[in-house]
Coordinates of C-alpha atoms in Angstrom, one line a residue:
Chain A
M1 CA 17.3 -33.7 -2.8
D2 CA 18.8 -32.6 0.4
G3 CA 16.6 -31.0 3.2
F4 CA 16.2 -27.3 2.2
G5 CA 19.0 -25.3 3.2
S6 CA 20.4 -28.0 5.6
D7 CA 23.6 -28.8 3.5
F8 CA 25.7 -25.7 3.1
S9 CA 28.6 -27.6 1.9
S10 CA 27.2 -28.3 -1.5
G11 CA 28.5 -25.3 -3.0
A12 CA 31.9 -24.9 -1.3
A13 CA 34.2 -27.2 -3.7
G14 CA 36.4 -27.5 -0.8
S15 CA 37.8 -23.9 -0.5
G16 CA 35.4 -23.3 2.5
K17 CA 33.9 -20.4 0.6
M18 CA 30.4 -20.5 -1.3
D19 CA 29.8 -18.5 -4.3
P20 CA 26.9 -15.6 -3.9
G21 CA 24.6 -17.3 -6.6
T22 CA 24.4 -20.4 -4.6
I23 CA 24.1 -18.4 -1.2
M24 CA 21.2 -16.5 -2.7
E25 CA 19.5 -19.5 -4.3
Q26 CA 19.4 -21.1 -0.9
V27 CA 18.3 -18.1 0.7
K28 CA 15.4 -17.8 -1.8
V29 CA 14.4 -21.5 -1.3
Q30 CA 14.3 -21.3 2.3
I31 CA 12.2 -18.2 2.5
A32 CA 9.8 -19.6 -0.3
V33 CA 9.5 -22.8 1.9
A34 CA 8.6 -21.0 5.1
N35 CA 6.1 -18.9 3.2
A36 CA 4.4 -21.8 1.7
Q37 CA 4.3 -23.5 5.1
E38 CA 2.7 -20.3 6.6
L39 CA 0.0 -20.3 4.0
L40 CA -0.8 -23.9 4.3
Q41 CA -1.1 -23.6 8.2
R42 CA -3.5 -20.7 7.9
M43 CA -5.4 -22.1 5.1
T44 CA -6.1 -25.4 6.9
D45 CA -7.1 -23.6 9.9
K46 CA -9.5 -21.5 7.9
C47 CA -11.0 -24.2 6.0
F48 CA -11.4 -26.7 8.6
K49 CA -13.4 -24.1 10.6
K50 CA -15.7 -23.3 7.4
C51 CA -15.9 -26.9 5.9
V52 CA -16.0 -29.5 8.7
G53 CA -18.9 -29.6 11.1
K54 CA -19.1 -32.2 13.6
P55 CA -16.0 -34.4 12.7
G56 CA -17.2 -38.0 11.6
G57 CA -15.4 -40.8 10.7
S58 CA -14.3 -39.6 7.6
L59 CA -14.4 -36.5 5.3
D60 CA -17.6 -36.8 3.3
N61 CA -17.9 -35.7 -0.5
S62 CA -19.4 -32.1 0.5
E63 CA -16.7 -31.5 3.0
Q64 CA -14.0 -32.3 0.3
K65 CA -15.5 -30.2 -2.2
C66 CA -16.0 -27.3 0.2
I67 CA -12.2 -27.7 1.3
A68 CA -11.3 -27.5 -2.5
M69 CA -13.3 -24.4 -3.0
C70 CA -12.1 -22.8 0.3
M71 CA -8.4 -23.3 -0.8
D72 CA -8.9 -21.6 -4.0
R73 CA -10.7 -18.6 -2.3
Y74 CA -8.1 -18.4 0.4
M75 CA -5.5 -18.1 -2.4
D76 CA -7.6 -15.5 -4.2
A77 CA -8.0 -13.6 -0.8
W78 CA -4.4 -13.7 -0.2
N79 CA -3.5 -12.2 -3.7
T80 CA -6.2 -9.5 -3.2
A81 CA -4.7 -8.6 0.3
S82 CA -1.2 -8.7 -1.4
R83 CA -2.2 -6.1 -4.2
A84 CA -4.0 -4.0 -1.5
Y85 CA -0.8 -3.8 0.6
N86 CA 1.3 -3.1 -2.4
S87 CA -0.8 -0.3 -3.6
R88 CA -0.7 1.0 -0.2
L89 CA 3.0 0.9 0.1
Q90 CA 3.3 2.6 -3.3
R91 CA 0.9 5.3 -2.5
R92 CA 2.9 6.1 0.7
E93 CA 6.2 6.1 -1.2
R94 CA 4.7 8.6 -3.8
D95 CA 3.3 10.9 -1.1
L96 CA 6.6 10.8 0.7
T97 CA 8.5 11.7 -2.5
T98 CA 6.1 14.4 -3.3
Q99 CA 6.6 15.9 0.3
L100 CA 10.5 15.6 0.0
S101 CA 10.7 17.1 -3.4
A102 CA 8.5 20.0 -2.2
A103 CA 10.8 20.5 0.7
L104 CA 14.0 20.5 -1.0
P105 CA 15.2 23.6 -3.1
V106 CA 15.6 23.0 -6.7
P107 CA 19.3 24.2 -7.7
P108 CA 19.3 26.6 -10.8
E109 CA 19.8 25.2 -14.1
N110 CA 23.8 25.5 -14.6
R111 CA 24.4 24.1 -11.2
R112 CA 22.1 21.0 -11.9
K113 CA 24.0 20.4 -15.0
R114 CA 27.3 20.5 -13.2
L115 CA 25.9 18.0 -10.6
W116 CA 25.0 15.7 -13.3
S117 CA 28.1 15.6 -15.2
K118 CA 29.8 14.8 -11.8
V119 CA 27.6 11.8 -11.4
Y120 CA 28.3 10.6 -15.0
Q121 CA 32.0 11.0 -14.4
A122 CA 31.8 9.1 -11.0
R123 CA 29.6 6.4 -12.7
A124 CA 32.3 6.0 -15.5
T125 CA 35.0 5.1 -13.0
W126 CA 32.9 2.3 -11.6
Q127 CA 33.4 0.0 -14.6
Chain B
M1 CA 46.4 -15.6 -1.3
S2 CA 44.4 -14.0 1.5
D3 CA 43.4 -15.9 4.5
F4 CA 39.5 -16.2 4.5
N5 CA 39.3 -15.9 8.2
D6 CA 41.0 -12.5 8.4
F7 CA 38.7 -9.9 6.7
S8 CA 41.1 -7.1 7.4
S9 CA 43.4 -8.7 4.6
A10 CA 40.5 -9.5 2.2
S11 CA 40.9 -7.6 -1.1
A12 CA 38.7 -4.8 -2.3
S13 CA 36.8 -7.2 -4.7
E14 CA 36.0 -9.5 -1.8
K15 CA 34.7 -6.9 0.4
A16 CA 32.5 -5.5 -2.3
E17 CA 31.2 -8.9 -3.0
A18 CA 30.4 -9.5 0.6
S19 CA 28.6 -6.1 0.9
E20 CA 26.7 -6.9 -2.3
L21 CA 25.7 -10.1 -0.9
Q22 CA 24.6 -8.5 2.4
R23 CA 22.4 -5.9 0.3
M24 CA 20.9 -8.7 -1.9
I25 CA 20.1 -10.7 1.4
A26 CA 18.5 -7.6 2.8
V27 CA 16.2 -7.3 -0.2
E28 CA 15.1 -10.9 0.3
Q29 CA 14.4 -10.3 3.9
Q30 CA 12.2 -7.2 2.9
K31 CA 10.1 -9.4 0.6
A32 CA 9.8 -12.0 3.3
Q33 CA 8.4 -9.3 5.6
F34 CA 6.1 -8.1 3.2
Q35 CA 4.7 -11.6 2.7
A36 CA 4.4 -12.2 6.5
Q37 CA 2.3 -9.0 6.7
V38 CA 0.1 -10.3 3.9
H39 CA -0.4 -13.5 5.8
N40 CA -1.6 -11.5 8.7
F41 CA -4.0 -9.3 6.6
T42 CA -5.4 -12.5 5.0
D43 CA -5.9 -14.0 8.2
V44 CA -7.9 -11.2 9.8
C45 CA -9.9 -10.0 6.7
W46 CA -11.0 -13.5 5.8
E47 CA -12.8 -13.6 9.1
K48 CA -14.5 -10.2 8.4
C49 CA -15.4 -10.7 4.7
V50 CA -15.6 -14.2 3.8
D51 CA -19.0 -16.1 4.9
K52 CA -19.3 -19.1 2.7
P53 CA -16.6 -20.4 0.2
S54 CA -17.9 -20.1 -3.1
S55 CA -17.0 -20.9 -6.6
K56 CA -15.5 -17.6 -7.2
L57 CA -14.6 -14.4 -5.2
D58 CA -17.5 -11.9 -5.9
S59 CA -16.8 -8.4 -6.2
R60 CA -18.4 -7.5 -2.9
T61 CA -16.1 -9.7 -1.2
E62 CA -13.1 -8.5 -3.1
G63 CA -14.1 -4.9 -2.0
C64 CA -14.6 -6.0 1.5
L65 CA -10.8 -7.5 1.5
V66 CA -9.2 -4.3 0.0
S67 CA -11.0 -2.0 2.4
C68 CA -10.1 -4.3 5.4
V69 CA -6.4 -4.2 4.5
E70 CA -6.4 -0.4 4.3
R71 CA -8.6 0.0 7.5
F72 CA -6.3 -2.5 9.3
I73 CA -3.2 -0.4 8.4
D74 CA -5.0 2.9 9.3
T75 CA -5.8 1.1 12.6
T76 CA -2.2 0.1 13.4
L77 CA -1.1 3.7 12.7
T78 CA -3.9 5.4 14.9
I79 CA -3.0 2.9 17.8
T80 CA 0.8 3.6 17.3
N81 CA 0.3 7.4 17.1
R82 CA -2.0 7.6 20.0
F83 CA 0.0 5.3 22.1
T84 CA 3.3 7.3 21.5
Q85 CA 1.2 10.4 22.6
M86 CA 0.1 8.5 25.9
V87 CA 3.6 7.4 26.6
Q88 CA 5.0 11.0 26.1
K89 CA 2.4 12.4 28.3
G90 CA 3.6 10.0 31.1
A91 CA 0.4 7.9 31.0
H92 CA 1.0 4.3 32.4

Protein backbone atom coordinates (compact mmCIF):
# COMPACT_ATOMS: atom_id res chain seq x y z
CA MET A 1 0.00 0.00 0.00
CA ASP A 2 1.31 3.49 -0.79
CA GLY A 3 2.37 5.76 2.01
CA PHE A 4 -0.75 7.19 3.56
CA GLY A 5 -1.86 10.17 1.52
CA SER A 6 1.45 10.47 -0.31
CA ASP A 7 0.15 9.47 -3.71
CA PHE A 8 -2.55 11.82 -4.82
CA SER A 9 -2.60 10.67 -8.42
CA SER A 10 -4.22 7.34 -7.56
CA GLY A 11 -7.78 8.62 -8.02
CA ALA A 12 -7.17 11.02 -10.91
CA ALA A 13 -7.69 8.72 -13.92
CA GLY A 14 -5.65 11.12 -16.04
CA SER A 15 -8.08 14.06 -15.95
CA GLY A 16 -6.18 15.89 -13.18
CA LYS A 17 -9.34 15.90 -11.10
CA MET A 18 -10.11 13.60 -8.17
CA ASP A 19 -13.58 12.56 -7.15
CA PRO A 20 -14.74 13.82 -3.75
CA GLY A 21 -15.16 10.30 -2.41
CA THR A 22 -11.48 9.48 -2.88
CA ILE A 23 -10.39 12.83 -1.45
CA MET A 24 -12.53 12.38 1.65
CA GLU A 25 -11.24 8.85 2.12
CA GLN A 26 -7.64 10.05 2.04
CA VAL A 27 -8.40 12.93 4.39
CA LYS A 28 -10.00 10.57 6.90
CA VAL A 29 -7.13 8.09 6.68
CA GLN A 30 -4.52 10.80 7.24
CA ILE A 31 -6.39 12.13 10.25
CA ALA A 32 -6.81 8.64 11.69
CA VAL A 33 -3.11 7.88 11.30
CA ALA A 34 -2.11 11.15 12.97
CA ASN A 35 -4.52 10.39 15.82
CA ALA A 36 -3.09 6.92 16.36
CA GLN A 37 0.47 8.30 16.35
CA GLU A 38 -0.42 10.88 18.96
CA LEU A 39 -2.05 8.22 21.14
CA LEU A 40 0.93 5.88 20.93
CA GLN A 41 3.44 8.63 21.65
CA ARG A 42 1.70 9.78 24.82
CA MET A 43 0.90 6.23 25.91
CA THR A 44 4.54 5.21 25.55
CA ASP A 45 5.63 8.19 27.61
CA LYS A 46 3.19 7.47 30.44
CA CYS A 47 3.73 3.73 30.54
CA PHE A 48 7.50 4.00 30.45
CA LYS A 49 7.33 6.35 33.43
CA LYS A 50 4.99 4.07 35.36
CA CYS A 51 6.40 0.67 34.53
CA VAL A 52 10.09 0.86 33.91
CA GLY A 53 12.28 1.53 36.93
CA LYS A 54 16.00 1.60 36.58
CA PRO A 55 16.50 0.48 32.98
CA GLY A 56 18.18 -2.93 32.85
CA GLY A 57 19.48 -5.11 30.05
CA SER A 58 15.95 -5.95 28.88
CA LEU A 59 12.31 -5.54 29.87
CA ASP A 60 11.56 -8.20 32.49
CA ASN A 61 8.24 -10.06 32.83
CA SER A 62 6.72 -7.75 35.41
CA GLU A 63 7.61 -4.71 33.31
CA GLN A 64 6.04 -6.30 30.22
CA LYS A 65 2.84 -7.12 32.13
CA CYS A 66 2.74 -3.63 33.59
CA ILE A 67 3.11 -2.10 30.13
CA ALA A 68 0.26 -4.24 28.74
CA MET A 69 -2.03 -3.25 31.63
CA CYS A 70 -0.96 0.36 31.36
CA MET A 71 -1.87 0.45 27.65
CA ASP A 72 -5.36 -0.85 28.38
CA ARG A 73 -5.87 1.62 31.23
CA TYR A 74 -4.58 4.50 29.14
CA MET A 75 -7.09 3.71 26.40
CA ASP A 76 -9.85 3.41 29.01
CA ALA A 77 -8.82 6.81 30.34
CA TRP A 78 -8.84 8.23 26.80
CA ASN A 79 -12.39 6.98 26.24
CA THR A 80 -13.53 8.37 29.58
CA ALA A 81 -12.04 11.77 28.78
CA SER A 82 -13.63 11.67 25.33
CA ARG A 83 -17.10 10.97 26.80
CA ALA A 84 -16.67 13.68 29.44
CA TYR A 85 -15.62 16.28 26.87
CA ASN A 86 -18.49 15.29 24.56
CA SER A 87 -21.02 15.62 27.39
CA ARG A 88 -19.63 19.03 28.26
CA LEU A 89 -19.93 20.22 24.66
CA GLN A 90 -23.50 18.90 24.40
CA ARG A 91 -24.45 20.62 27.64
CA ARG A 92 -23.00 23.91 26.38
CA GLU A 93 -24.94 23.53 23.11
CA ARG A 94 -28.16 22.83 25.05
CA ASP A 95 -27.61 25.87 27.29
CA LEU A 96 -26.87 28.14 24.34
CA THR A 97 -29.93 26.86 22.45
CA THR A 98 -32.10 27.47 25.50
CA GLN A 99 -30.72 30.98 25.94
CA LEU A 100 -31.15 31.73 22.25
CA SER A 101 -34.73 30.55 22.00
CA ALA A 102 -35.60 32.46 25.18
CA ALA A 103 -34.19 35.62 23.60
CA LEU A 104 -35.97 35.27 20.26
CA PRO A 105 -39.63 36.27 19.97
CA VAL A 106 -41.95 33.48 18.83
CA PRO A 107 -43.97 34.58 15.79
CA PRO A 108 -47.75 34.08 16.00
CA GLU A 109 -49.17 30.75 14.72
CA ASN A 110 -50.34 31.90 11.27
CA ARG A 111 -47.02 33.60 10.51
CA ARG A 112 -45.17 30.47 11.61
CA LYS A 113 -47.22 28.35 9.20
CA ARG A 114 -46.46 30.73 6.33
CA LEU A 115 -42.74 30.64 7.15
CA TRP A 116 -42.70 26.84 7.21
CA SER A 117 -44.55 26.55 3.89
CA LYS A 118 -41.88 28.80 2.38
CA VAL A 119 -39.21 26.42 3.71
CA TYR A 120 -40.98 23.41 2.16
CA GLN A 121 -41.35 25.20 -1.19
CA ALA A 122 -37.67 26.12 -1.23
CA ARG A 123 -36.67 22.59 -0.29
CA ALA A 124 -38.70 21.19 -3.20
CA THR A 125 -36.69 23.26 -5.67
CA TRP A 126 -33.38 21.79 -4.41
CA GLN A 127 -34.08 18.35 -5.93
CA MET B 1 -15.82 21.43 -21.53
CA SER B 2 -14.74 23.93 -18.88
CA ASP B 3 -11.06 24.51 -18.14
CA PHE B 4 -10.31 23.02 -14.73
CA ASN B 5 -7.84 25.75 -13.86
CA ASP B 6 -10.29 28.56 -14.46
CA PHE B 7 -12.90 28.47 -11.73
CA SER B 8 -14.83 31.43 -13.07
CA SER B 9 -16.07 29.24 -15.91
CA ALA B 10 -16.77 26.21 -13.65
CA SER B 11 -20.33 25.02 -13.91
CA ALA B 12 -22.77 25.47 -11.07
CA SER B 13 -22.58 21.77 -10.24
CA GLU B 14 -18.78 21.87 -10.06
CA LYS B 15 -18.92 24.85 -7.74
CA ALA B 16 -21.52 23.13 -5.60
CA GLU B 17 -19.34 20.01 -5.46
CA ALA B 18 -16.30 22.03 -4.42
CA SER B 19 -18.14 23.81 -1.62
CA GLU B 20 -19.69 20.55 -0.43
CA LEU B 21 -16.19 19.08 -0.30
CA GLN B 22 -14.98 22.08 1.69
CA ARG B 23 -17.83 21.56 4.12
CA MET B 24 -17.06 17.86 4.55
CA ILE B 25 -13.37 18.58 5.12
CA ALA B 26 -14.28 21.21 7.72
CA VAL B 27 -16.34 18.56 9.54
CA GLU B 28 -13.35 16.19 9.62
CA GLN B 29 -11.10 19.01 10.85
CA GLN B 30 -13.49 19.67 13.71
CA LYS B 31 -13.43 16.01 14.66
CA ALA B 32 -9.62 16.08 14.58
CA GLN B 33 -9.59 19.13 16.86
CA PHE B 34 -11.86 17.33 19.30
CA GLN B 35 -9.52 14.36 19.38
CA ALA B 36 -6.47 16.57 19.87
CA GLN B 37 -8.17 18.08 22.92
CA VAL B 38 -8.97 14.62 24.28
CA HIS B 39 -5.27 13.71 23.98
CA ASN B 40 -4.43 16.76 26.08
CA PHE B 41 -7.06 16.01 28.73
CA THR B 42 -6.02 12.36 28.96
CA ASP B 43 -2.38 13.35 29.37
CA VAL B 44 -3.01 15.83 32.18
CA CYS B 45 -5.69 13.82 33.97
CA TRP B 46 -3.71 10.59 33.86
CA GLU B 47 -1.08 12.33 35.97
CA LYS B 48 -3.69 13.54 38.44
CA CYS B 49 -5.85 10.45 38.72
CA VAL B 50 -3.95 7.28 37.93
CA ASP B 51 -1.45 6.03 40.44
CA LYS B 52 -0.71 2.39 39.65
CA PRO B 53 -2.04 0.80 36.48
CA SER B 54 -4.43 -1.97 37.54
CA SER B 55 -6.45 -4.67 35.80
CA LYS B 56 -9.46 -2.38 35.55
CA LEU B 57 -10.27 1.32 35.79
CA ASP B 58 -12.09 1.51 39.13
CA SER B 59 -15.02 3.85 39.70
CA ARG B 60 -12.98 6.25 41.84
CA THR B 61 -10.45 6.73 39.07
CA GLU B 62 -13.22 7.09 36.47
CA GLY B 63 -14.89 9.76 38.60
CA CYS B 64 -11.57 11.54 39.02
CA LEU B 65 -10.98 11.57 35.26
CA VAL B 66 -14.43 12.99 34.52
CA SER B 67 -14.07 15.70 37.17
CA CYS B 68 -10.58 16.45 35.93
CA VAL B 69 -11.78 17.14 32.38
CA GLU B 70 -14.60 19.37 33.64
CA ARG B 71 -12.33 21.33 36.02
CA PHE B 72 -9.63 21.68 33.38
CA ILE B 73 -12.21 23.24 31.03
CA ASP B 74 -13.43 25.50 33.86
CA THR B 75 -9.83 26.54 34.53
CA THR B 76 -9.31 27.36 30.86
CA LEU B 77 -12.46 29.51 30.84
CA THR B 78 -11.52 31.24 34.10
CA ILE B 79 -8.07 32.09 32.84
CA THR B 80 -9.36 33.31 29.46
CA ASN B 81 -12.01 35.53 31.05
CA ARG B 82 -9.73 37.01 33.71
CA PHE B 83 -6.92 37.57 31.23
CA THR B 84 -9.33 39.37 28.88
CA GLN B 85 -10.36 41.64 31.76
CA MET B 86 -6.73 42.32 32.63
CA VAL B 87 -5.90 43.26 29.05
CA GLN B 88 -8.93 45.52 28.82
CA LYS B 89 -7.88 47.30 31.99
CA GLY B 90 -4.48 47.95 30.44
CA ALA B 91 -2.47 45.63 32.65
CA HIS B 92 0.85 44.40 31.27
